[in-house]
Coordinates of C-alpha atoms in Angstrom, one line a residue:
Chain A
M1 CA 2.3 -127.0 -86.1
V2 CA 4.6 -129.0 -83.8
R3 CA 6.1 -125.8 -82.6
E4 CA 2.8 -124.3 -81.6
A5 CA 1.9 -127.5 -79.9
L6 CA 5.1 -127.4 -77.8
L7 CA 4.4 -123.7 -77.0
K8 CA 1.0 -124.7 -75.7
V9 CA 2.5 -127.3 -73.5
L10 CA 4.9 -124.8 -72.1
E11 CA 2.2 -122.4 -71.4
A12 CA -0.3 -124.7 -69.9
R13 CA 2.2 -126.8 -68.0
P14 CA -0.2 -129.7 -67.7
E15 CA 0.3 -132.5 -65.2
E16 CA 0.3 -135.1 -68.0
P17 CA 2.1 -133.6 -71.0
V18 CA 1.7 -136.5 -73.3
S19 CA -2.0 -136.8 -72.9
F20 CA -2.3 -133.1 -73.2
L21 CA -0.5 -133.2 -76.5
A22 CA -2.7 -136.1 -77.7
D23 CA -5.8 -134.1 -76.8
Y24 CA -4.5 -131.0 -78.5
F25 CA -3.8 -132.8 -81.8
E26 CA -7.1 -134.5 -81.7
R27 CA -8.9 -131.3 -81.2
L28 CA -6.9 -129.7 -84.0
V29 CA -7.9 -132.5 -86.3
L30 CA -11.5 -132.4 -85.3
G31 CA -11.7 -128.6 -85.5
S32 CA -10.7 -128.3 -89.1
P33 CA -11.3 -131.4 -91.2
G34 CA -9.2 -131.4 -94.3
A35 CA -6.9 -128.7 -93.1
A36 CA -4.9 -130.4 -90.5
G37 CA -1.7 -128.8 -91.6
E38 CA -2.7 -125.3 -90.6
A39 CA -1.9 -124.2 -87.2
A40 CA -4.8 -121.8 -86.6
A41 CA -7.9 -123.0 -88.3
E42 CA -10.5 -120.5 -89.2
L43 CA -13.6 -121.3 -87.2
P44 CA -16.9 -120.4 -88.8
G45 CA -19.3 -119.5 -86.1
P46 CA -19.5 -117.8 -82.7
P47 CA -20.2 -121.0 -80.7
Q48 CA -17.0 -122.6 -81.9
R49 CA -15.1 -119.4 -81.2
L50 CA -16.5 -119.3 -77.7
A51 CA -15.6 -122.9 -77.1
R52 CA -12.0 -122.3 -78.3
A53 CA -11.6 -119.2 -76.3
L54 CA -13.0 -120.9 -73.3
W55 CA -10.4 -123.6 -73.7
Y56 CA -7.6 -121.1 -74.0
V57 CA -8.5 -119.2 -70.9
R58 CA -8.9 -122.4 -68.9
L59 CA -5.4 -123.6 -69.7
A60 CA -3.4 -121.8 -67.0
H61 CA -4.4 -120.9 -63.5
H62 CA -4.9 -117.2 -63.0
S63 CA -2.0 -117.1 -60.6
H64 CA 0.5 -118.0 -63.3
R65 CA 0.3 -114.4 -64.5
T66 CA 2.3 -114.5 -67.7
A67 CA 0.8 -117.8 -68.9
F68 CA -2.6 -116.6 -68.1
D69 CA -2.1 -113.3 -69.9
S70 CA -0.8 -114.9 -73.0
N71 CA -3.7 -117.3 -73.0
A72 CA -6.1 -114.5 -72.6
G73 CA -4.4 -112.8 -75.5
A74 CA -4.9 -115.9 -77.7
A75 CA -8.5 -116.2 -76.6
Y76 CA -9.0 -112.5 -77.5
E77 CA -7.6 -113.1 -80.9
V78 CA -9.8 -116.1 -81.5
L79 CA -12.9 -114.3 -80.4
G80 CA -12.1 -111.2 -82.4
A81 CA -11.0 -112.9 -85.6
S82 CA -12.8 -111.6 -88.6
G83 CA -15.1 -114.0 -90.4
R84 CA -17.0 -113.9 -93.6
R85 CA -19.9 -112.0 -92.3
R86 CA -18.6 -110.1 -89.4
K87 CA -15.9 -107.6 -89.0
A88 CA -13.1 -108.1 -86.6
G89 CA -13.2 -107.2 -82.9
V90 CA -14.7 -108.4 -79.7
D91 CA -18.0 -106.8 -78.8
G92 CA -19.8 -106.8 -75.5
R93 CA -22.1 -109.6 -76.5
L94 CA -19.3 -112.2 -77.0
Y95 CA -17.4 -111.0 -74.0
S96 CA -20.4 -111.3 -71.7
E97 CA -21.2 -114.7 -73.1
L98 CA -17.7 -115.9 -72.4
L99 CA -17.8 -114.6 -68.9
R100 CA -21.1 -116.3 -68.3
R101 CA -19.8 -119.6 -69.4
I102 CA -16.7 -119.3 -67.3
C103 CA -18.8 -118.7 -64.2
Q104 CA -21.2 -121.4 -65.1
H105 CA -18.8 -124.2 -64.7
G106 CA -17.6 -123.1 -61.3
G107 CA -18.9 -123.4 -57.8
A108 CA -19.9 -119.8 -57.4
P109 CA -23.5 -119.1 -56.5
A110 CA -25.6 -117.7 -59.3
E111 CA -26.3 -114.4 -57.6
A112 CA -22.7 -113.7 -57.0
A113 CA -21.8 -114.5 -60.6
A114 CA -24.7 -112.3 -61.8
A115 CA -23.5 -109.4 -59.5
L116 CA -20.0 -109.8 -60.7
L117 CA -21.1 -109.8 -64.4
G118 CA -23.1 -106.7 -63.7
R119 CA -19.9 -104.9 -62.6
V120 CA -17.6 -106.0 -65.3
R121 CA -20.0 -106.3 -68.2
C122 CA -19.9 -104.2 -71.3
R123 CA -23.0 -103.4 -73.3
D124 CA -23.6 -105.6 -76.3
H125 CA -22.6 -103.1 -78.9
E126 CA -19.5 -101.8 -77.2
A127 CA -16.0 -102.7 -78.3
V128 CA -14.1 -104.5 -75.6
P129 CA -10.4 -103.5 -75.4
F130 CA -8.0 -106.3 -74.5
D131 CA -7.3 -104.9 -71.1
V132 CA -10.9 -104.9 -70.1
F133 CA -11.3 -108.4 -71.5
R134 CA -8.4 -109.7 -69.5
Y135 CA -9.6 -108.0 -66.4
G136 CA -13.1 -109.5 -66.7
V137 CA -11.8 -113.0 -67.3
L138 CA -9.3 -112.8 -64.5
T139 CA -12.0 -111.5 -62.1
C140 CA -14.3 -114.4 -63.0
F141 CA -11.6 -117.0 -62.3
V142 CA -10.7 -115.4 -59.1
L143 CA -14.3 -115.4 -58.1
L144 CA -14.5 -119.1 -58.8
E145 CA -11.4 -119.7 -56.7
F146 CA -12.8 -117.5 -53.9
A147 CA -16.0 -119.5 -53.9
A148 CA -14.0 -122.7 -53.7
K149 CA -12.1 -121.4 -50.7
A150 CA -15.3 -120.2 -49.1
D151 CA -16.6 -123.7 -49.6
A152 CA -13.6 -125.2 -47.9
L153 CA -13.9 -122.7 -45.1
F154 CA -17.5 -123.8 -44.5
G155 CA -16.3 -127.3 -44.4
V156 CA -14.0 -126.4 -41.6
L157 CA -16.6 -124.4 -39.8
D158 CA -19.3 -127.0 -39.8
S159 CA -16.9 -129.8 -38.8
G160 CA -18.5 -132.1 -41.3
S161 CA -22.0 -131.8 -40.0
G162 CA -23.4 -129.8 -43.0
A163 CA -24.7 -126.9 -41.0
A164 CA -22.5 -124.5 -39.1
D165 CA -23.4 -122.3 -36.2
G166 CA -24.7 -119.0 -37.5
R167 CA -22.9 -117.0 -34.9
V168 CA -19.5 -118.5 -35.7
C169 CA -20.0 -117.9 -39.4
Q170 CA -21.1 -114.4 -38.9
A171 CA -18.1 -113.7 -36.7
V172 CA -15.7 -115.1 -39.3
L173 CA -17.3 -113.1 -42.1
R174 CA -17.3 -110.0 -40.1
A175 CA -13.5 -110.4 -39.4
L176 CA -12.9 -110.9 -43.1
E177 CA -14.9 -107.8 -43.9
D178 CA -13.1 -105.8 -41.3
A179 CA -9.8 -106.8 -42.7
L180 CA -10.8 -105.9 -46.2
G181 CA -12.4 -102.7 -45.2
T182 CA -9.4 -101.0 -43.6
G183 CA -7.2 -99.6 -46.2
N184 CA -5.4 -96.6 -44.8
F185 CA -1.9 -97.9 -45.0
S186 CA 0.3 -98.7 -47.9
L187 CA 0.4 -102.2 -49.2
P188 CA 2.9 -103.8 -46.8
G189 CA 1.1 -102.3 -43.8
R190 CA -2.2 -103.7 -45.1
Y191 CA -0.8 -107.2 -45.3
L192 CA 0.5 -107.0 -41.8
E193 CA -2.7 -105.6 -40.4
A194 CA -4.7 -108.3 -42.2
G195 CA -2.4 -111.0 -40.9
S196 CA -2.8 -109.8 -37.4
K197 CA -6.5 -109.6 -37.6
L198 CA -7.0 -112.9 -39.4
G199 CA -4.5 -114.9 -37.4
P200 CA -5.6 -117.9 -35.5
D201 CA -5.6 -116.1 -32.1
G202 CA -7.7 -113.2 -33.3
L203 CA -10.2 -115.5 -35.1
A204 CA -10.4 -117.8 -32.1
L205 CA -11.2 -114.9 -29.9
A206 CA -13.8 -113.6 -32.3
M207 CA -15.5 -116.9 -32.6
D208 CA -15.4 -117.4 -28.9
Q209 CA -16.9 -114.0 -28.2
A210 CA -19.6 -114.7 -30.8
L211 CA -20.5 -117.9 -29.0
Q212 CA -20.7 -116.3 -25.7
E213 CA -22.7 -113.3 -26.8
R214 CA -25.8 -115.0 -27.9
K215 CA -27.2 -118.1 -26.3
L216 CA -28.4 -120.1 -29.2
G217 CA -28.1 -119.0 -32.8
T218 CA -29.6 -120.4 -35.9
S219 CA -27.5 -122.5 -38.1
M220 CA -26.3 -121.3 -41.5
S221 CA -26.4 -123.4 -44.5
R222 CA -23.6 -123.8 -47.1
D223 CA -25.5 -121.8 -49.7
E224 CA -26.2 -118.9 -47.4
F225 CA -22.6 -118.8 -46.3
L226 CA -21.3 -118.9 -49.9
K227 CA -23.7 -116.1 -50.8
K228 CA -22.5 -113.9 -48.0
A229 CA -18.9 -114.6 -48.6
T230 CA -19.0 -114.0 -52.3
A231 CA -20.9 -110.8 -51.8
L232 CA -18.0 -109.5 -49.8
F233 CA -15.7 -110.3 -52.7
V234 CA -17.9 -108.8 -55.4
A235 CA -18.3 -105.6 -53.4
K236 CA -14.6 -105.0 -53.9
V237 CA -14.5 -105.5 -57.6
K238 CA -14.1 -102.2 -59.4
P239 CA -16.7 -101.8 -62.1
V240 CA -15.7 -101.2 -65.7
E241 CA -16.5 -97.8 -67.0
Chain B
M1 CA 7.2 -71.6 -34.2
P2 CA 9.1 -70.4 -37.2
V3 CA 10.0 -66.9 -37.7
R4 CA 10.5 -65.6 -41.2
V5 CA 12.7 -62.6 -42.2
A6 CA 13.6 -61.4 -45.6
V7 CA 16.1 -58.6 -45.7
P8 CA 18.3 -58.2 -48.8
V9 CA 21.8 -57.1 -48.2
R10 CA 24.5 -56.1 -50.7
G11 CA 28.1 -55.4 -50.8
G12 CA 31.0 -57.1 -49.1
G13 CA 30.7 -56.2 -45.5
L14 CA 29.0 -56.7 -42.3
P15 CA 25.2 -56.7 -42.6
V16 CA 23.3 -57.0 -39.4
R17 CA 19.9 -58.3 -39.1
G18 CA 17.6 -57.9 -36.2
L19 CA 14.7 -59.9 -35.0
R20 CA 12.2 -59.6 -32.3
P21 CA 11.2 -63.2 -31.7
P22 CA 7.8 -63.8 -30.2
V23 CA 9.2 -66.7 -28.2
P24 CA 11.5 -66.0 -25.3
Q25 CA 13.3 -69.4 -25.4
V26 CA 15.3 -70.6 -28.3
Q27 CA 15.9 -74.3 -29.0
E28 CA 17.1 -74.3 -32.5
I29 CA 17.8 -71.9 -35.3
V30 CA 17.5 -73.2 -38.8
F31 CA 18.4 -71.2 -41.9
R32 CA 19.6 -71.5 -45.4
N33 CA 22.9 -69.9 -46.3
F34 CA 23.4 -67.7 -49.3
Y35 CA 27.1 -67.0 -49.7
T36 CA 27.7 -65.9 -46.1
A37 CA 31.1 -66.9 -44.8
F38 CA 30.9 -66.3 -41.1
L39 CA 28.0 -65.9 -38.8
S40 CA 27.8 -64.3 -35.4
V41 CA 24.6 -64.3 -33.3
R42 CA 23.9 -62.0 -30.4
V43 CA 20.9 -62.1 -28.2
Q44 CA 19.5 -59.5 -26.0
R45 CA 18.6 -60.7 -22.6
P46 CA 17.5 -58.9 -19.5
G47 CA 20.4 -58.2 -17.2
P48 CA 20.6 -58.7 -13.5
S49 CA 19.4 -55.2 -12.7
G50 CA 16.5 -55.2 -15.1
S51 CA 18.3 -53.6 -18.0
R52 CA 18.8 -55.4 -21.3
R53 CA 22.1 -56.2 -22.6
W54 CA 23.5 -57.9 -25.7
V55 CA 25.3 -61.2 -25.3
T56 CA 27.2 -63.0 -28.0
C57 CA 26.0 -66.6 -28.2
L58 CA 27.8 -67.5 -31.4
R59 CA 31.0 -66.0 -32.5
D60 CA 32.3 -66.2 -36.1
Y61 CA 30.6 -69.5 -36.8
C62 CA 32.1 -70.7 -40.1
L63 CA 29.6 -71.4 -42.8
M64 CA 31.9 -71.5 -45.8
P65 CA 35.3 -73.1 -45.2
C66 CA 36.8 -71.1 -48.0
P67 CA 35.0 -67.8 -48.5
H68 CA 36.1 -67.6 -52.1
T69 CA 34.7 -70.9 -53.2
E70 CA 31.2 -72.3 -53.4
E71 CA 31.5 -74.8 -50.6
G72 CA 28.8 -74.3 -48.0
S73 CA 27.5 -71.3 -49.9
Q74 CA 23.9 -72.5 -50.2
D75 CA 23.7 -75.1 -47.5
Y76 CA 21.1 -75.5 -44.8
F77 CA 22.4 -75.0 -41.2
S78 CA 20.9 -75.8 -37.9
L79 CA 22.2 -74.3 -34.7
R80 CA 21.2 -75.9 -31.4
R81 CA 21.1 -74.7 -27.9
H82 CA 24.1 -76.6 -26.8
Q83 CA 26.3 -75.1 -29.6
M84 CA 25.7 -71.6 -28.2
L85 CA 28.0 -69.9 -25.8
C86 CA 25.4 -68.5 -23.5
D87 CA 22.1 -69.4 -22.2
V88 CA 19.3 -68.5 -24.7
D89 CA 16.4 -68.3 -22.4
Q90 CA 14.4 -65.1 -21.9
V91 CA 15.5 -63.7 -25.2
T92 CA 13.9 -60.5 -26.3
A93 CA 15.9 -59.8 -29.5
V94 CA 18.2 -61.7 -31.8
R95 CA 20.8 -60.2 -34.0
F96 CA 22.5 -62.0 -36.9
I97 CA 25.9 -60.6 -38.0
L98 CA 26.9 -61.9 -41.4
R99 CA 30.5 -61.6 -42.6
Q100 CA 31.8 -62.3 -46.1
P101 CA 35.4 -61.1 -46.5
S102 CA 35.7 -62.3 -50.1
P103 CA 35.1 -59.8 -52.9
V104 CA 33.9 -62.5 -55.2
W105 CA 30.4 -62.5 -53.8
L106 CA 28.6 -59.2 -54.1
H107 CA 25.4 -60.2 -52.4
F108 CA 25.2 -62.4 -49.4
T109 CA 22.5 -63.2 -46.9
I110 CA 20.8 -65.9 -45.0
E111 CA 17.3 -67.1 -46.0
E112 CA 14.4 -69.2 -44.7
L113 CA 15.3 -68.3 -41.2
Q114 CA 13.3 -70.2 -38.6
I115 CA 13.6 -70.2 -34.8
F116 CA 12.1 -73.0 -32.8
P117 CA 11.3 -72.9 -29.1
P118 CA 11.9 -75.9 -27.0
G119 CA 9.1 -78.4 -26.4
Q120 CA 8.3 -79.2 -30.0
K121 CA 8.5 -82.8 -30.8
S122 CA 8.4 -84.3 -34.2
P123 CA 4.8 -85.1 -35.2
Q124 CA 3.9 -88.6 -34.3
K125 CA 2.2 -90.7 -36.9
D126 CA -0.9 -92.4 -35.9
F127 CA -0.1 -95.5 -34.1
P128 CA -2.1 -98.3 -35.6
S129 CA -4.4 -99.9 -33.1
W130 CA -3.8 -103.3 -34.3
L131 CA -0.1 -103.1 -33.5
S132 CA -0.9 -102.8 -29.8
Q133 CA -3.1 -105.8 -29.9
L134 CA -0.6 -108.3 -31.2
T135 CA -0.7 -110.4 -28.1
P136 CA -4.2 -111.0 -26.9
P137 CA -4.6 -110.3 -23.2
E138 CA -6.3 -113.6 -22.3
Q139 CA -6.8 -116.9 -23.9
P140 CA -10.4 -117.8 -24.3
A141 CA -11.5 -120.5 -22.0
S142 CA -13.7 -122.6 -24.3
L143 CA -11.1 -122.8 -27.0
H144 CA -11.6 -126.4 -27.8
G145 CA -14.5 -128.6 -28.4
E146 CA -17.1 -126.2 -29.6
L147 CA -15.0 -124.1 -31.8
P148 CA -13.7 -125.2 -35.2
D149 CA -9.9 -125.3 -35.6
P150 CA -8.7 -121.7 -35.6
E151 CA -5.6 -122.6 -37.6
K152 CA -7.5 -124.1 -40.5
V153 CA -10.1 -121.3 -40.4
S154 CA -7.3 -118.7 -40.4
T155 CA -5.6 -120.3 -43.3
E156 CA -8.7 -120.3 -45.5
V157 CA -9.8 -116.8 -44.5
Q158 CA -6.4 -115.4 -45.2
Q159 CA -6.3 -117.0 -48.6
M160 CA -9.7 -115.5 -49.3
W161 CA -8.4 -112.1 -48.2
V162 CA -5.5 -112.4 -50.6
L163 CA -7.7 -113.2 -53.5
T164 CA -9.9 -110.2 -52.8
E165 CA -6.9 -107.9 -52.4
V166 CA -5.6 -109.1 -55.7
I167 CA -8.8 -108.1 -57.4
R168 CA -9.2 -104.9 -55.5
A169 CA -5.7 -103.7 -56.5
R170 CA -6.3 -104.4 -60.1
Q171 CA -8.5 -102.3 -62.3
A172 CA -8.9 -102.4 -66.0
A173 CA -6.6 -99.6 -67.1
A174 CA -8.4 -99.3 -70.4
R175 CA -11.7 -97.7 -70.6
I176 CA -14.6 -98.8 -72.7
G177 CA -15.0 -95.3 -73.8
R178 CA -18.7 -95.0 -73.0
F179 CA -20.0 -91.7 -74.2
D180 CA -23.4 -90.3 -73.7
V181 CA -23.1 -88.3 -76.8
S182 CA -21.8 -85.0 -77.4
P183 CA -20.9 -83.8 -80.8
A184 CA -17.2 -83.7 -79.9
I185 CA -15.2 -86.6 -81.0
L186 CA -12.3 -88.0 -79.1
L187 CA -9.3 -89.6 -80.7
V188 CA -6.6 -91.1 -78.4
G189 CA -3.6 -93.1 -79.3
A190 CA -2.5 -94.5 -82.6
P191 CA -4.6 -97.2 -84.1
A192 CA -2.8 -100.0 -85.9
S193 CA -5.6 -100.9 -88.2
P194 CA -9.0 -99.7 -87.1
H195 CA -12.0 -101.9 -87.6
F196 CA -15.5 -100.8 -87.2
W197 CA -18.8 -102.4 -87.0
R198 CA -22.3 -101.2 -87.1
S199 CA -24.5 -101.1 -84.1
P200 CA -28.0 -102.4 -84.4
P201 CA -30.3 -99.6 -85.4
G202 CA -32.1 -98.0 -82.5
G203 CA -30.0 -99.7 -80.0
G204 CA -26.6 -98.6 -78.7
C205 CA -26.7 -95.3 -80.4
S206 CA -27.4 -92.3 -78.5
R207 CA -28.9 -89.5 -80.4
R208 CA -28.9 -85.9 -79.5
D209 CA -29.5 -83.0 -81.7
G210 CA -29.6 -85.4 -84.6
V211 CA -26.0 -86.6 -84.3
G212 CA -25.4 -90.2 -83.6
V213 CA -22.2 -91.8 -82.7
W214 CA -21.1 -95.3 -81.8
G215 CA -17.9 -96.8 -80.7
G216 CA -15.3 -98.5 -82.8
L217 CA -12.4 -100.7 -81.9
S218 CA -8.8 -100.4 -82.8
R219 CA -7.4 -103.9 -82.4
Q220 CA -3.9 -104.2 -81.3
S221 CA -2.5 -107.0 -83.3
D222 CA -0.1 -108.3 -80.7
G223 CA -2.9 -109.1 -78.4
A224 CA -1.3 -107.8 -75.3
A225 CA -2.2 -104.2 -75.5
Q226 CA -1.1 -102.1 -72.6
G227 CA -1.3 -98.6 -73.9
P228 CA -4.3 -96.4 -74.1
T229 CA -7.2 -97.5 -76.1
V230 CA -8.6 -95.9 -79.0
A231 CA -12.1 -94.6 -79.1
L232 CA -12.6 -93.7 -82.7
F233 CA -16.0 -92.5 -83.7
Q234 CA -17.4 -92.3 -87.1
V235 CA -20.8 -90.9 -87.9
D236 CA -23.0 -92.8 -90.2
G237 CA -24.2 -91.0 -93.2
C238 CA -27.9 -91.4 -92.3
Y239 CA -27.7 -88.8 -89.6
D240 CA -27.7 -85.1 -90.0
I241 CA -24.5 -83.6 -88.8
N242 CA -25.0 -80.4 -86.9
L243 CA -21.6 -79.9 -85.3
L244 CA -18.5 -81.8 -85.6
S245 CA -15.5 -80.8 -83.6
Y246 CA -12.2 -82.4 -82.5
T247 CA -10.9 -82.0 -79.1

C-alpha cells in the first residue's frame, strides 16, 4: 500500500507531497470501508469508477507524457474492471461520459467541447481500445489548455477593457489559421514557418493592417473569441474511425 | 537530355559502340561500368572544310586500376567537358571504345549511358515565400498606443499553435473497428483474454441478410497497448447464419 502511494507521488509530482499523500490515504480509507489494507479496492458502481478514473487522469499534466500515459492506463483499468453484473472492458458510453466530465470542468466553451466530443466519440456499444481512450482523453485536456490560452490571449488583446476590437481579433485568428493551414514542409520546416508568421513583427503588421483597412469595427466579446479560436483547434482534430 | 544505349558485347577485346546524339554539345557523360578496364571516346565533328572527322577526346581512361580485380568494375563514372582533350561542341556522333585486356572477364560493357548537354541546372526546390519575408520592409507607424503588445500576443498565439500541432500530429493508431456488416469476420492480433459483452437488442447491431455481428474487446492486461487492436466478432445464436467466412 505504501509502495503504491509512493508510486502515485512520483507520477503526479504534486507541489505539496505531504498533503497529497494525506489526501490519497484519506480517499483510500473512504473508498473502501473495512478494507483499508487493500491497494486497489473494488468499486461497485459506474459513478465511483468514473470519479476514480477522473481523478487518475487529472493527476499529471498532459505534457508530462509518460506520467500522463501511465495515469491514463490506470484510469482505463479502473473503468474497465469487471464487476458483479458487468463484464470487463470499456464501452463507448463510459468513455463518452468520462470525456464529458473532463470537458465540463474546464473553461472551454460548450460548443467546442461538443464538437470535439463529436469527433472523438465512440458509439455507446462499441469497445474502446486503450489507444483510442488515451487519444480522446489527451485531446480533451489539450482543448482545455488551448481554451485557457485563448482566454489569456483575449486578455492581452482587450487590454483589460473586456471587449476587444473585432478587427484585431480577426487578424490574429486569421494569422493563426494561416499558420496552421500550411503544411507542405516537414516538421522542422513547419515550425520555422509558423515562427516567422506568428512572430511579433508579423503579428504587429497584421494587426496594424487590420486597423487601417476598416474604419470602425465592432468589438468582439470574450465568448465569441473563445468560440472562434476553439473552432480552429477542433477542426484539426482527427476523428476516430 | 539522357541518351540510352544497350548493346551487349562479349569476348575479351575491343568493342566499339556508336551513338548519334540528338544534342550537338556535350557537357557531361555519365555511365555505369560493367567490367571495362579502359575507355576511349572519340567524337565526330565537322572539319574545317565541311567534312567530318573523328577526334579522340578521351584516350585510355582508366576505369579499373587493376583489370583482373573487381575494383571499379561496377562503378558509376562521370566525364565532364574539362576532362576531355578536345572541344566537344558540334558533335554529330560519339564512339565509345572499351578495352578489357584481362581474360578473367568474358563480358564487359558500359550501361546506363547518359549524355547531358550544357545548360541544365539542378532542379530548384520551391523557395518558400515566408523565407523571403523574414525582415519586414517597413515598420508600421501606429505601432504603439492602439495595438496590444505584439510580444505578448505572439507568445500566446505561438503556444496555441503548438498545442494544435501536437494534436494534429497525433492520431489514434488503433481503430474502433466499426463495421457496417458483412458476413466476413476479421481477426487481427493475438488477444490475451477476450471478453465480450452483449449489445442492447435492436441497437448497435447491424443486420443484413439475417446475420448480426457486434464488436468485442480484447483487453490488454498491461494497460498500455500499442499493438494492433483485436476486433473479434461472435454471432449470437438467435440469428440465422447464412454465410460465415474468415478473411
